[in-house]
JSON list of C-alpha atoms in Angstrom, two decimals:
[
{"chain": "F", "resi": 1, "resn": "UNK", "atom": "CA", "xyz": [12.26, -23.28, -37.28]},
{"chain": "F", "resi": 2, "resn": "UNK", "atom": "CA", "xyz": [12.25, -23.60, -33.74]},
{"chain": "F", "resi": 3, "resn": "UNK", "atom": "CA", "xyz": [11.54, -25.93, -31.58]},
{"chain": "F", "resi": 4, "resn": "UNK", "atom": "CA", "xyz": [8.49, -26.32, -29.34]},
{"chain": "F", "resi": 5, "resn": "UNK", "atom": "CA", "xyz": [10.30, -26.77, -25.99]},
{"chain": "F", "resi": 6, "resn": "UNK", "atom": "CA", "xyz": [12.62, -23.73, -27.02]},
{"chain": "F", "resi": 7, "resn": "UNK", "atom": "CA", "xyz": [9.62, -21.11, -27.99]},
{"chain": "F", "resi": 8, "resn": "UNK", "atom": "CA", "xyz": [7.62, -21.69, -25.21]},
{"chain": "F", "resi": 9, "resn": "UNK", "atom": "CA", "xyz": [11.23, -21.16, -22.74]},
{"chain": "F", "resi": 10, "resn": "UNK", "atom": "CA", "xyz": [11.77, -17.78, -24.83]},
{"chain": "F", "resi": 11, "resn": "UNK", "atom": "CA", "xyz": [7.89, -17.49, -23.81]},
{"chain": "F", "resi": 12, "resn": "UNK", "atom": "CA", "xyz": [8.15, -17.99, -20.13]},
{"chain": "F", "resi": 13, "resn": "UNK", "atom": "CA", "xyz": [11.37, -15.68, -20.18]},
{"chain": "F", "resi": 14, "resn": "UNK", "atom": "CA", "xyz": [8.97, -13.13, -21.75]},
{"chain": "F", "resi": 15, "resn": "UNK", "atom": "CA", "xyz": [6.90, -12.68, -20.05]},
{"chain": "F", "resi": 16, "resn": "UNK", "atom": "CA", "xyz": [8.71, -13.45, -16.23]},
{"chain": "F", "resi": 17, "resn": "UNK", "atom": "CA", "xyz": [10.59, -10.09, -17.70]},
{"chain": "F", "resi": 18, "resn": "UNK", "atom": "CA", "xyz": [7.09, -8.17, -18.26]},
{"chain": "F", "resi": 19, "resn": "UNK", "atom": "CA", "xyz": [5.77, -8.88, -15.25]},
{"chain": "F", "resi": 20, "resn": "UNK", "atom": "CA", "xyz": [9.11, -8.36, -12.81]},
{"chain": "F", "resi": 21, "resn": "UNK", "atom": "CA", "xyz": [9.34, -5.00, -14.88]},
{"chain": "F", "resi": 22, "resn": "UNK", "atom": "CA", "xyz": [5.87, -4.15, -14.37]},
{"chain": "F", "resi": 23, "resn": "UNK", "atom": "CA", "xyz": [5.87, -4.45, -10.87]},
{"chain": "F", "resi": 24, "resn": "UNK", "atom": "CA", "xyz": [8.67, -2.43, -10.01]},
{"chain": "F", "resi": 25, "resn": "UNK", "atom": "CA", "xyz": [7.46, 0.32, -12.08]},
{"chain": "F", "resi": 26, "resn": "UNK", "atom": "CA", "xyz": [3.76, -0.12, -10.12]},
{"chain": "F", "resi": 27, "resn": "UNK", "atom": "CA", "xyz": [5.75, 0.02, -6.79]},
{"chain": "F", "resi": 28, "resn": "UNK", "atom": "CA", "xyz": [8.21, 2.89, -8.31]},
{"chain": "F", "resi": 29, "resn": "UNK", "atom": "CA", "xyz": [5.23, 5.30, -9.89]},
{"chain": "F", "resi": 30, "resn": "UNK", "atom": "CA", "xyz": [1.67, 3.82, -8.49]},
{"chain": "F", "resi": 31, "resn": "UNK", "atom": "CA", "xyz": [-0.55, 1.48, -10.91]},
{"chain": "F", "resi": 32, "resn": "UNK", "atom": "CA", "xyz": [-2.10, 4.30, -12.47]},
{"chain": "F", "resi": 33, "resn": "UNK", "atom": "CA", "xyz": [0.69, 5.94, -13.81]},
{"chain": "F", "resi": 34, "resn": "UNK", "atom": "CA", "xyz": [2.49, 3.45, -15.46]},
{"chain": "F", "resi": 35, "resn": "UNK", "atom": "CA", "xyz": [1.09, 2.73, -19.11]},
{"chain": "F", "resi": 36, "resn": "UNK", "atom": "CA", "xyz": [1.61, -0.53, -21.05]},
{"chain": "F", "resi": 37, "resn": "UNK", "atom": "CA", "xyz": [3.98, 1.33, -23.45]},
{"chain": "F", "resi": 38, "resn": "UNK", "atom": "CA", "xyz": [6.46, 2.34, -20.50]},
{"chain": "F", "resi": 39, "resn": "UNK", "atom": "CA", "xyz": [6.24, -1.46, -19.59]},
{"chain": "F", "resi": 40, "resn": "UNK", "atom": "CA", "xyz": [7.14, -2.55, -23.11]},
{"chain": "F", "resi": 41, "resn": "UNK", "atom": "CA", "xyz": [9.96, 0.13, -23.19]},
{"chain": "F", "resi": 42, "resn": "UNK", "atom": "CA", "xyz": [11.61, -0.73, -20.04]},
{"chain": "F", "resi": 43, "resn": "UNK", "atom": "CA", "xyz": [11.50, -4.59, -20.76]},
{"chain": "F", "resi": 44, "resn": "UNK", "atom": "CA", "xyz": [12.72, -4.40, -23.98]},
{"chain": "F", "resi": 45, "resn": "UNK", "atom": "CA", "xyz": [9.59, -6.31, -25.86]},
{"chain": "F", "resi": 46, "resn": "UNK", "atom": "CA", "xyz": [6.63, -5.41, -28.10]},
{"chain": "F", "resi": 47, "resn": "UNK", "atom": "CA", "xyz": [3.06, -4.57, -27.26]},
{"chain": "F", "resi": 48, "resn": "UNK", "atom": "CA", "xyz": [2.40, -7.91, -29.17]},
{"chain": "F", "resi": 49, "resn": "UNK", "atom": "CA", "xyz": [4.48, -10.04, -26.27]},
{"chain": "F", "resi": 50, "resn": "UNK", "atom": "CA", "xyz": [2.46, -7.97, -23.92]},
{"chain": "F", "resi": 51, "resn": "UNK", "atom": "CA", "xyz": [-0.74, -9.16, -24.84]},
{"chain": "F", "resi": 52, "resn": "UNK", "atom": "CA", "xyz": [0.35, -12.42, -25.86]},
{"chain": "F", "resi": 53, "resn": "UNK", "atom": "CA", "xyz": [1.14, -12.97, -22.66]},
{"chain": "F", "resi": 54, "resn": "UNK", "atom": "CA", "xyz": [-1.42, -10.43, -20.55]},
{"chain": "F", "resi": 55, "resn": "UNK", "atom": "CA", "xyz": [-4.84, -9.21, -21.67]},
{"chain": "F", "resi": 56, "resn": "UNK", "atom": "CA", "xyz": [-4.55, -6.41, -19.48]},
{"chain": "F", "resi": 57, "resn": "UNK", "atom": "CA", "xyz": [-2.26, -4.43, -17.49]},
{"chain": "F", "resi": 58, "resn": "UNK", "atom": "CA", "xyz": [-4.28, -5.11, -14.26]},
{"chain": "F", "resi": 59, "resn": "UNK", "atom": "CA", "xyz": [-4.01, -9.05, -15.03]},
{"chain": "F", "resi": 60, "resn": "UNK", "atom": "CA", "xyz": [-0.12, -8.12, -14.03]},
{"chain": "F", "resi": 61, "resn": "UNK", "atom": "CA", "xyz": [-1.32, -8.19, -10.52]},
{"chain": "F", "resi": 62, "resn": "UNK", "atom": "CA", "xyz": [-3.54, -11.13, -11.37]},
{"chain": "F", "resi": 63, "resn": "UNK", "atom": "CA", "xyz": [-0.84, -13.51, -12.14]},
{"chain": "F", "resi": 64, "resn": "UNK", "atom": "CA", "xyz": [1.11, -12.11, -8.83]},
{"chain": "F", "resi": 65, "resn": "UNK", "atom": "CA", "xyz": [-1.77, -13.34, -6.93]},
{"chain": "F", "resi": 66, "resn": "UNK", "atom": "CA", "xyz": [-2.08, -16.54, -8.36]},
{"chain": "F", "resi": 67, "resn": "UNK", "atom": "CA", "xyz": [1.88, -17.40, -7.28]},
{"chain": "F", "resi": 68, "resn": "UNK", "atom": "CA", "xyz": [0.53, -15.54, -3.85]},
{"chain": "F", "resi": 69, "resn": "UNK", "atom": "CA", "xyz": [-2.46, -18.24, -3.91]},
{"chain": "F", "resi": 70, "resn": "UNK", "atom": "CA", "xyz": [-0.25, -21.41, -4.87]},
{"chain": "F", "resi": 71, "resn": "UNK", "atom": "CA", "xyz": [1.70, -20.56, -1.47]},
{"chain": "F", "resi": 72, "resn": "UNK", "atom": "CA", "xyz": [-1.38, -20.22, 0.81]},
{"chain": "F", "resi": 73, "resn": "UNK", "atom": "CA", "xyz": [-2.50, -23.82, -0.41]},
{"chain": "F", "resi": 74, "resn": "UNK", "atom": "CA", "xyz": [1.05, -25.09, 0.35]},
{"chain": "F", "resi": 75, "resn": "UNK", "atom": "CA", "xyz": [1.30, -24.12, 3.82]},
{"chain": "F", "resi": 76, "resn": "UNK", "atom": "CA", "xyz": [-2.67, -25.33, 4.30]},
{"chain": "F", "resi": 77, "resn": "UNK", "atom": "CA", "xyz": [-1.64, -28.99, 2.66]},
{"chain": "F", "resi": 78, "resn": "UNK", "atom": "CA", "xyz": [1.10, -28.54, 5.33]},
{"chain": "F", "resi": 79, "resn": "UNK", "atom": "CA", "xyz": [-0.83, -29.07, 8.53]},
{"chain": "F", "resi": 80, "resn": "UNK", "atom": "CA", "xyz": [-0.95, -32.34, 9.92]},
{"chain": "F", "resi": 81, "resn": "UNK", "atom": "CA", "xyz": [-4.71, -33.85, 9.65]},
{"chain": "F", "resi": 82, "resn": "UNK", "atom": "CA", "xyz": [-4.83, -33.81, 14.25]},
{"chain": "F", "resi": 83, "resn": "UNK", "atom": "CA", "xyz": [-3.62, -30.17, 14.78]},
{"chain": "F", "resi": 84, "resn": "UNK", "atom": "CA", "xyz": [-6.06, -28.30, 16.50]},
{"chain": "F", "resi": 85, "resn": "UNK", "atom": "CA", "xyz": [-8.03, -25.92, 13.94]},
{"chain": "F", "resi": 86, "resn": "UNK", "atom": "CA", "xyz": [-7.65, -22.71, 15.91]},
{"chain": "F", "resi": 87, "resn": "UNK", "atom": "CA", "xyz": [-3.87, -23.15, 15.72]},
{"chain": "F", "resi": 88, "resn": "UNK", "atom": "CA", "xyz": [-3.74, -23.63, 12.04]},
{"chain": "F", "resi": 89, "resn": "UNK", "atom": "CA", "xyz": [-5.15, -20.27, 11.39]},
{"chain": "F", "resi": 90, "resn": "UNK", "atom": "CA", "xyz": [-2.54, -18.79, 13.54]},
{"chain": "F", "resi": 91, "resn": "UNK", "atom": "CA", "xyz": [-0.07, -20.04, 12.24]},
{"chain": "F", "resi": 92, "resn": "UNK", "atom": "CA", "xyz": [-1.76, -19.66, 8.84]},
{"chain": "F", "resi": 93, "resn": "UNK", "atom": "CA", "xyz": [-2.31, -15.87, 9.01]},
{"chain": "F", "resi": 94, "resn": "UNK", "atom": "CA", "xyz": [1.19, -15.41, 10.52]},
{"chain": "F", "resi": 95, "resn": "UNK", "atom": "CA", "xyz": [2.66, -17.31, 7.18]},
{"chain": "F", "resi": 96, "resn": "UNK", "atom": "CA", "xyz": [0.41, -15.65, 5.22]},
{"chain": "F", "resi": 97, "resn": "UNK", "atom": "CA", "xyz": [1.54, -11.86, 6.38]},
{"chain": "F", "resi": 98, "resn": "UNK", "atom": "CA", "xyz": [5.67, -12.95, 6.46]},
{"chain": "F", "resi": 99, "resn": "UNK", "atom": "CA", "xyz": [5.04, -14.02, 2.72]},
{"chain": "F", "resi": 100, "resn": "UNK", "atom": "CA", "xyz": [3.32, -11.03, 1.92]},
{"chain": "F", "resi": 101, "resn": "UNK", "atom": "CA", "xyz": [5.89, -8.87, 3.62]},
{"chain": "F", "resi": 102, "resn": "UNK", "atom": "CA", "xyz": [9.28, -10.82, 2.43]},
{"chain": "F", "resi": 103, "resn": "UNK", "atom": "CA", "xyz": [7.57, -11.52, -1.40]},
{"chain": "F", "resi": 104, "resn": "UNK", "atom": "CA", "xyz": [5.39, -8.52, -2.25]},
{"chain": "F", "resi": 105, "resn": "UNK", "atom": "CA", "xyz": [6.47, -6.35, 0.29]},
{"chain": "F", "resi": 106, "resn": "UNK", "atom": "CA", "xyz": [5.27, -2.50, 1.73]},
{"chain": "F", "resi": 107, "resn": "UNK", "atom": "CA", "xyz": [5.60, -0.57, -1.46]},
{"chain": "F", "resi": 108, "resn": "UNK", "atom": "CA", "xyz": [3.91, -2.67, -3.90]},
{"chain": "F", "resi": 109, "resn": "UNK", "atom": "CA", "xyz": [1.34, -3.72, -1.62]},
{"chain": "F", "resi": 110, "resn": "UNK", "atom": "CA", "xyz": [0.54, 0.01, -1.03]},
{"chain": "F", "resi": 111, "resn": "UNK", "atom": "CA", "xyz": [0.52, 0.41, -5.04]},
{"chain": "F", "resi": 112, "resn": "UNK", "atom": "CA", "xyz": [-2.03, -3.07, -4.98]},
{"chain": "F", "resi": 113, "resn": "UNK", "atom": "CA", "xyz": [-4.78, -1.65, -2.07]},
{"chain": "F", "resi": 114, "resn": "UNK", "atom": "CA", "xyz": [-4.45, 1.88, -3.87]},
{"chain": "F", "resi": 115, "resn": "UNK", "atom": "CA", "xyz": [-5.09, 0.40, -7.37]},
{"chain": "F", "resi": 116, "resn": "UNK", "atom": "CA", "xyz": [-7.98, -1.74, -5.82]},
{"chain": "F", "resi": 117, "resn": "UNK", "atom": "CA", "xyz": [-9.89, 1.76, -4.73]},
{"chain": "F", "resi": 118, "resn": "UNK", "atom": "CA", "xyz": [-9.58, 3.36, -7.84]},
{"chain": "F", "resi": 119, "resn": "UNK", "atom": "CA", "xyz": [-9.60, 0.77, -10.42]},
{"chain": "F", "resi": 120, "resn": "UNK", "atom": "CA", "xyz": [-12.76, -1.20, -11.72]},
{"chain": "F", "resi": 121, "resn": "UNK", "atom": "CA", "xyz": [-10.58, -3.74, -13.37]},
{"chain": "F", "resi": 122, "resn": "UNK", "atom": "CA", "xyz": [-8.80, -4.68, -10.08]},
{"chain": "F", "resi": 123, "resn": "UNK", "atom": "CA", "xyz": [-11.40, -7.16, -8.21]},
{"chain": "F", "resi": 124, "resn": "UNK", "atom": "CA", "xyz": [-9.42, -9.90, -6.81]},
{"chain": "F", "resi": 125, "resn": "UNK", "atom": "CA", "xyz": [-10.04, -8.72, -3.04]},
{"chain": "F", "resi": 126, "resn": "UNK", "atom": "CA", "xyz": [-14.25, -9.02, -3.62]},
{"chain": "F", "resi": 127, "resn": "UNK", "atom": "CA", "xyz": [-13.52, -12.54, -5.03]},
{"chain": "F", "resi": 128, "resn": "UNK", "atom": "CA", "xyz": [-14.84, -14.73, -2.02]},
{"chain": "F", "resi": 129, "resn": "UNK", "atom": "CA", "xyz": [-13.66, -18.10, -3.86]},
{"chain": "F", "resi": 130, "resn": "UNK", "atom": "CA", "xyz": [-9.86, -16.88, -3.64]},
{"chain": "F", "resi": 131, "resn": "UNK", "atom": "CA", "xyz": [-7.53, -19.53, -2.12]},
{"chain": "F", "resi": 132, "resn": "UNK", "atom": "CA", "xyz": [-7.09, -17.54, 1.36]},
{"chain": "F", "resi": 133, "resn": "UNK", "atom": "CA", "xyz": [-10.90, -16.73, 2.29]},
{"chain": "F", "resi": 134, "resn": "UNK", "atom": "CA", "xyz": [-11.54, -20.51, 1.42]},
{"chain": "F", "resi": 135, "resn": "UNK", "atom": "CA", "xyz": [-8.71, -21.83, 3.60]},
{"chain": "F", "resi": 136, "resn": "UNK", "atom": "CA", "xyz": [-10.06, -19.40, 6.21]},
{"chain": "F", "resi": 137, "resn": "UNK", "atom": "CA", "xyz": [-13.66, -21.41, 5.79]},
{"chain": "F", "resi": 138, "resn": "UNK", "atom": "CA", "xyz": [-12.54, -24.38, 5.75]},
{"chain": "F", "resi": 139, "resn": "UNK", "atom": "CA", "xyz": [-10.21, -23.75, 9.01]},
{"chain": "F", "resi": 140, "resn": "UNK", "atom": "CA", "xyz": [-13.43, -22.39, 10.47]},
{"chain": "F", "resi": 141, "resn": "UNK", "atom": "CA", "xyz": [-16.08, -25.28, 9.71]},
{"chain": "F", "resi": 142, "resn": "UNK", "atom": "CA", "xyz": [-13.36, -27.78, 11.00]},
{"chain": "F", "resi": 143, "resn": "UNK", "atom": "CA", "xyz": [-13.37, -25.96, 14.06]},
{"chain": "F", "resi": 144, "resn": "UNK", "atom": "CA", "xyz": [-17.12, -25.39, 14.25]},
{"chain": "F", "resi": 145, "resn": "UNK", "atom": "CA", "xyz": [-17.36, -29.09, 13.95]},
{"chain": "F", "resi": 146, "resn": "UNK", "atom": "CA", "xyz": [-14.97, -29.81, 16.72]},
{"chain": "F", "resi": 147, "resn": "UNK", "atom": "CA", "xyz": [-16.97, -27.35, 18.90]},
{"chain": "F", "resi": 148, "resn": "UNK", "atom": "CA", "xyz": [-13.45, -25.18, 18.95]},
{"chain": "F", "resi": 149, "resn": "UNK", "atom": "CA", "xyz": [-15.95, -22.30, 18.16]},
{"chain": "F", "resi": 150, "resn": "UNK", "atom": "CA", "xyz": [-18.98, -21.19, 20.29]},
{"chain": "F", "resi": 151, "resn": "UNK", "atom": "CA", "xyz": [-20.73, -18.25, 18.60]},
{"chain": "F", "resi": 152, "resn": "UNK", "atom": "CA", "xyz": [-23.43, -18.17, 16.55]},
{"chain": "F", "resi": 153, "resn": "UNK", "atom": "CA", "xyz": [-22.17, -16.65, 13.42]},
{"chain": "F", "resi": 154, "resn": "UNK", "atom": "CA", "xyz": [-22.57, -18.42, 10.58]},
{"chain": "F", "resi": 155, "resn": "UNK", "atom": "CA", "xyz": [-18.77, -19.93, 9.21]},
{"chain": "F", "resi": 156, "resn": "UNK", "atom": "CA", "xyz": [-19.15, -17.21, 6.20]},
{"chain": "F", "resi": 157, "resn": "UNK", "atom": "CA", "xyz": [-19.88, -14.32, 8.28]},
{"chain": "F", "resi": 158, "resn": "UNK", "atom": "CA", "xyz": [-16.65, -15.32, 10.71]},
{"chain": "F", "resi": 159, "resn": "UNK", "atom": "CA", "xyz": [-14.51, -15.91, 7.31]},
{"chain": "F", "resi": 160, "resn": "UNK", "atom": "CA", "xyz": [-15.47, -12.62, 6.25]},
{"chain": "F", "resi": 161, "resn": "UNK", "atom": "CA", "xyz": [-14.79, -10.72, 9.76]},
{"chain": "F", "resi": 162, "resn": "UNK", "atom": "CA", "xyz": [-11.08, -12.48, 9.62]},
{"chain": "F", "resi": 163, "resn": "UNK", "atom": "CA", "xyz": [-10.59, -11.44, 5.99]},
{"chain": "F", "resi": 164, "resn": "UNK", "atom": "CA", "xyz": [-11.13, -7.88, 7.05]},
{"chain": "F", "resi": 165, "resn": "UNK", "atom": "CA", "xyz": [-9.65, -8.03, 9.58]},
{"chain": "F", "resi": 166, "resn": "UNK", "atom": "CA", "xyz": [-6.51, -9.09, 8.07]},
{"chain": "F", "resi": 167, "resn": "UNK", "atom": "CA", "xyz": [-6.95, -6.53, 5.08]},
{"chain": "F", "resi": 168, "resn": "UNK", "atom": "CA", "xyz": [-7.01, -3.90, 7.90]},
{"chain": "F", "resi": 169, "resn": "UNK", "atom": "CA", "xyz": [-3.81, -4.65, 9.05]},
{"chain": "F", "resi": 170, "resn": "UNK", "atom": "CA", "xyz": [-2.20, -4.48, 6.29]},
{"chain": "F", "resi": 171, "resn": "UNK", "atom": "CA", "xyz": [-3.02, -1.25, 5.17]},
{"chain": "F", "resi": 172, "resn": "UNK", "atom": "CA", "xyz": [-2.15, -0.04, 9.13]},
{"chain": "F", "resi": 173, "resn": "UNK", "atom": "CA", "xyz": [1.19, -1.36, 8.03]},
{"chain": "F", "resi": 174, "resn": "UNK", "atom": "CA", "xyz": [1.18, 0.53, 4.58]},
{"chain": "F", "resi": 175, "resn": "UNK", "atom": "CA", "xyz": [0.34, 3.71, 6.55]},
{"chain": "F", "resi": 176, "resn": "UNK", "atom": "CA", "xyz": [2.93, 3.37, 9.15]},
{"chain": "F", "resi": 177, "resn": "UNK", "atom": "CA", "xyz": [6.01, 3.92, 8.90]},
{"chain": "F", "resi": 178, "resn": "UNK", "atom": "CA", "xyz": [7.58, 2.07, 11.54]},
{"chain": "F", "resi": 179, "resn": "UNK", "atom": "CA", "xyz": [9.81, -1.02, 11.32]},
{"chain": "F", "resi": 180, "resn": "UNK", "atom": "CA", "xyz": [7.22, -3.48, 12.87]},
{"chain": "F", "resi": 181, "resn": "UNK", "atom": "CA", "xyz": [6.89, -6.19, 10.41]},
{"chain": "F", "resi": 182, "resn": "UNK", "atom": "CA", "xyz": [3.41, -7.20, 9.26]},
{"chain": "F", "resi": 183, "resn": "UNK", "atom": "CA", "xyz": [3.64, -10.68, 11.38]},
{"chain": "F", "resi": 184, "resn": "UNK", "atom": "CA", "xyz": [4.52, -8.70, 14.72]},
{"chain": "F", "resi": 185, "resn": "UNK", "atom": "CA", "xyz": [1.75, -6.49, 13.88]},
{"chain": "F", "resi": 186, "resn": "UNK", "atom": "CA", "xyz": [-1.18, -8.87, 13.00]},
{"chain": "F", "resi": 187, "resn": "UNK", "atom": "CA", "xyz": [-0.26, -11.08, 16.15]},
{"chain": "F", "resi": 188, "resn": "UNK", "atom": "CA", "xyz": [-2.46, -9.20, 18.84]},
{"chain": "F", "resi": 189, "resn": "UNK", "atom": "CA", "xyz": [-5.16, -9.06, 16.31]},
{"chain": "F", "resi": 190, "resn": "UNK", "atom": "CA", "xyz": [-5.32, -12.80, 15.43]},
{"chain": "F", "resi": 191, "resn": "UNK", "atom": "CA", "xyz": [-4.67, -13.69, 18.77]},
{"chain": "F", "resi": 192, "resn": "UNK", "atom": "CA", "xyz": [-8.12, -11.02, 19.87]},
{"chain": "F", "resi": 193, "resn": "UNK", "atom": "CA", "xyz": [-9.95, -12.76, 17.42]},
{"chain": "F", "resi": 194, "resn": "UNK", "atom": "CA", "xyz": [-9.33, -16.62, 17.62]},
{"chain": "F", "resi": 195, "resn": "UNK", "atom": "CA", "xyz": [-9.82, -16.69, 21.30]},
{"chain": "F", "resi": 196, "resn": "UNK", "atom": "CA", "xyz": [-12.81, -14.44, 21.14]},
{"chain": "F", "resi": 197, "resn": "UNK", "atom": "CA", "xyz": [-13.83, -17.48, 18.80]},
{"chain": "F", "resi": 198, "resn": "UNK", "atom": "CA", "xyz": [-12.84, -19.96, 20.86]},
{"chain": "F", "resi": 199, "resn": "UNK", "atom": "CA", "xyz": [-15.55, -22.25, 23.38]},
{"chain": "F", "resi": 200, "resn": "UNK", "atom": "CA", "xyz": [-15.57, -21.31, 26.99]},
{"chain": "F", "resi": 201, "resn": "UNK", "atom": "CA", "xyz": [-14.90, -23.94, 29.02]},
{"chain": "F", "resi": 202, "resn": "UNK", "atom": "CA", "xyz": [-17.85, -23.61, 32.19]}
]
C-alpha cells in the first residue's frame, strides 16, 4: 500500500507534468487545437490523472493564473506601509509585466488573450475580484485617501481604466514583433496615467 505522503508527491508530480505539457503545446499549436487526448499522450498519463487533477482543459490556464496571482500579492505585501501610493503602482505594474514576460512569456500569452476571445470557458480577465484589479483598488483608495489623486472618478472606474490599460499593452507587445520588453513598453503608459492621476499642486 502506499503511503499518504508518497501518493499525494506522485500526485503533485502528475499533474506539474500535465500542466508544463499542456502549456507548451497551447503556446506550440494555440488553445484550440490542442485536445485533452494529445495532452495525455505527450505527458505520458491517463485521461483519469487528467481529470483527477483538472476538470477542464481551460482550468490549465486557471491554475497558471493562480501561481501568476500568488506573485502579485507578494510583491504588494512587499511595500513598506509609508511609500507613497502612486509609486507602488509603478513599481507594481512594472513587476507585474517583467513576471509576465520572464514566466509566461510572448507566445503563450498570445495563445491566453486568443483563447480568451474565442472561448466561453476562459473568463478569468472579466473576474473583477482577481488578485491584480484588487491590488490596483486598493493602491488607488490609499491614494484617494492621501489626496495623491484629484479626479473625480470613482476608485472602480480608475481600477478599471488601469486594468485596460495594461491589457492593451500587452497585446501591443503580442502583435509586435520587436525586442522591446513588456516593462520598457508599459513605462510611458503608466507613467501617462499615474501623473494624469496625480493632485496638482496650485
Amino acid at each position: 500500500m502506499i503511503e499518504p505522503r508518497k501518493k499525494q508527491l506522485r500526485g503533485e508530480k502528475t499533474r506539474e507534468k500535465i500542466l508544463k505539457i499542456s502549456l507548451k503545446l497551447f503556446s506550440e499549436k494555440g488553445y484550440d487545437k490542442v485536445t485533452v487526448d494529445e495532452i495525455v499522450k505527450k505527458s505520458g498519463t491517463s485521461k483519469g490523472s487528467f481529470y483527477q487533477h483538472f476538470s477542464a482543459k481551460s482550468d490549465i490556464f486557471l491554475v497558471r493564473f493562480t501561481e501568476v496571482d500568488d506573485y502579485y500579492r507578494e510583491v504588494f505585501r512587499s511595500f513598506p506601509v509609508d511609500m507613497d501610493p502612486t509609486e507602488k503602482l509603478f513599481i507594481f505594474i512594472r513587476k507585474l509585466m517583467r513576471f509576465l514576460e520572464e514566466e509566461m512569456g510572448k507566445d503563450l500569452m498570445k495563445v491566453i488573450y486568443s483563447s480568451a476571445l474565442d472561448s466561453k470557458e476562459h473568463t478569468y480577465f472579466l473576474n473583477s475580484n482577481r488578485s491584480l484589479v484588487q491590488i490596483i483598488r486598493s493602491l488607488i483608495e490609499e491614494a484617494k485617501e492621501q489626496n495623491d489623486i484629484c479626479t473625480d472618478q470613482s476608485v472602480n472606474e480608475i481600477s478599471q481604466l488601469i486594468t485596460q490599460s495594461l491589457m492593451g499593452i500587452i497585446y501591443h507587445w503580442g502583435l509586435n514583433n520587436s525586442e522591446q520588453s513588456l516593462e520598457s513598453l508599459s513605462i510611458p503608459l503608466t507613467e501617462t496615467i499615474i501623473n494624469g492621476l496625480k493632485r496638482t499642486n496650485t
